[in-house]
Amino acid sequence: MAKWGLLRRSIVGDRDAEVYKISFVFPNGDKYEGDCTRTIEGVLERSGHGVHTTPDGIIYQGNWKNDKMNGFGRLEHPSGAVYEGEFYNNMFHGTGTYIFTNGAKYTGQFCENKLQGNGEFKDTQGLEWDGTFHYTAAPGLKLKLEM
């Protein structure tokens, strides 16, 4: 059974859209604390800033729109992988940084959860590479050398 608390916070932007601060436990054990609005149909959906956690230890803290991760946020996985950057419709999309479980790090462009566009990659040995990424390929990737 879902448990939730609701506190009316304020009216922002559209005069018909009231923003509520909620604490909600989903039937699967996921938890959400943060802002939400009521749709035209009367359904509450995540909108604004909030934190969503799962029983498995996945944590998302950031912006929501239309009940999806949208805008800037940080997603942490219990494996140690972390993404911080822009989201669109629950996907890494825009500029961000992904830290892999082995400590390697990519900073650059993402498109629908994939490395796409200009970016920099720091491997597990500390070597830094930059270039254009296309999903798992990086044609023309160049090692950055300090002289």
XYZ file of C-alpha atoms in Angstrom:
147
model
C 0.000 0.000 0.000
C 1.340 3.419 -0.926
C 1.966 5.919 1.844
C 2.220 9.613 1.154
C 2.093 12.991 2.766
C 1.000 16.121 0.972
C 1.720 19.715 1.885
C 0.517 22.594 -0.280
C 3.523 24.780 -0.961
C 2.818 27.587 -3.375
C 1.473 28.650 -6.735
C 4.137 29.253 -9.369
C 4.032 30.102 -13.081
C 0.672 29.043 -14.486
C -1.950 30.274 -12.038
C -3.797 26.943 -12.364
C -0.711 24.868 -11.500
C -0.208 24.451 -7.778
C 3.096 22.981 -6.661
C 2.991 20.493 -3.812
C 5.794 19.138 -1.637
C 5.259 15.400 -1.165
C 6.789 12.329 0.394
C 5.583 9.171 -1.371
C 6.363 5.462 -1.087
C 5.507 3.452 -4.215
C 4.132 -0.121 -3.977
C 7.533 -1.482 -5.135
C 9.319 0.308 -2.262
C 10.685 3.235 -4.303
C 10.501 6.574 -2.489
C 10.069 10.116 -3.814
C 10.422 13.325 -1.863
C 9.998 16.597 -3.656
C 7.800 18.760 -5.814
C 4.802 17.680 -7.838
C 1.869 19.230 -9.656
C -1.625 18.028 -10.422
C -2.464 17.242 -14.069
C -5.688 18.378 -15.730
C -7.038 14.906 -14.930
C -6.216 15.467 -11.249
C -3.276 13.054 -11.064
C -0.211 14.112 -9.080
C 3.023 13.882 -11.071
C 6.622 14.701 -10.228
C 7.464 18.189 -11.441
C 10.147 20.505 -10.087
C 12.968 19.277 -7.864
C 12.988 15.984 -6.005
C 14.824 12.880 -4.853
C 13.827 9.372 -5.974
C 15.410 6.341 -4.316
C 14.965 2.618 -4.926
C 15.335 -0.253 -2.450
C 18.347 -1.383 -4.556
C 20.198 1.851 -3.716
C 19.745 3.842 -6.937
C 19.374 7.554 -6.149
C 18.258 10.320 -8.503
C 18.348 13.877 -7.256
C 17.352 16.617 -9.633
C 14.684 18.131 -11.816
C 11.467 16.481 -12.949
C 8.892 17.381 -15.589
C 5.851 15.356 -16.662
C 6.759 12.683 -14.081
C 10.139 12.045 -15.766
C 13.741 13.044 -15.091
C 14.086 16.246 -17.112
C 16.640 19.019 -16.686
C 19.741 18.820 -14.522
C 20.255 15.937 -12.117
C 22.526 13.346 -10.568
C 21.941 9.588 -10.814
C 23.958 7.316 -8.526
C 24.071 3.537 -8.860
C 25.138 1.263 -5.976
C 27.862 -0.165 -8.256
C 29.617 3.213 -7.996
C 28.629 4.482 -11.452
C 27.456 8.116 -11.406
C 25.954 10.385 -14.047
C 25.623 14.100 -13.449
C 24.233 16.341 -16.126
C 21.245 16.946 -18.323
C 18.307 14.550 -18.625
C 15.453 14.441 -21.117
C 12.544 12.016 -20.696
C 14.459 9.788 -18.238
C 17.570 9.606 -20.451
C 21.074 11.107 -20.340
C 20.655 13.766 -22.996
C 22.742 16.937 -23.386
C 25.952 17.716 -21.532
C 27.064 15.555 -18.645
C 29.714 13.534 -16.864
C 29.596 9.767 -16.429
C 31.924 8.040 -13.986
C 32.224 4.325 -14.734
C 32.458 1.680 -12.016
C 36.174 1.192 -12.799
C 36.878 4.922 -12.229
C 37.126 5.939 -15.890
C 35.317 9.192 -16.632
C 33.623 10.697 -19.687
C 32.610 14.361 -19.881
C 30.791 15.584 -22.933
C 27.661 15.189 -25.011
C 25.024 12.460 -24.593
C 22.096 11.549 -26.827
C 19.450 9.128 -25.556
C 21.771 7.513 -22.973
C 24.676 7.170 -25.418
C 28.004 8.999 -25.732
C 27.374 11.207 -28.740
C 29.348 14.259 -29.855
C 32.402 16.026 -28.487
C 33.814 14.736 -25.255
C 36.786 13.942 -23.090
C 37.584 10.534 -21.666
C 39.937 9.856 -18.777
C 40.892 6.177 -18.614
C 41.784 4.109 -15.555
C 45.500 4.852 -16.037
C 44.862 8.600 -15.904
C 45.399 9.194 -19.626
C 43.104 11.821 -21.116
C 41.591 11.516 -24.572
C 39.387 13.912 -26.501
C 37.448 13.823 -29.717
C 34.103 12.918 -31.163
C 32.199 9.989 -29.730
C 29.518 7.977 -31.513
C 27.918 5.478 -29.116
C 30.738 3.047 -28.292
C 33.060 4.200 -31.103
C 35.351 7.219 -31.019
C 36.930 7.650 -34.450
C 39.807 10.135 -34.412
C 40.145 10.147 -30.644
C 43.346 11.947 -29.630
C 45.499 11.471 -26.574
C 46.050 14.751 -24.717
C 49.736 15.183 -23.982
C 51.255 17.715 -21.633
C 54.626 19.014 -22.757
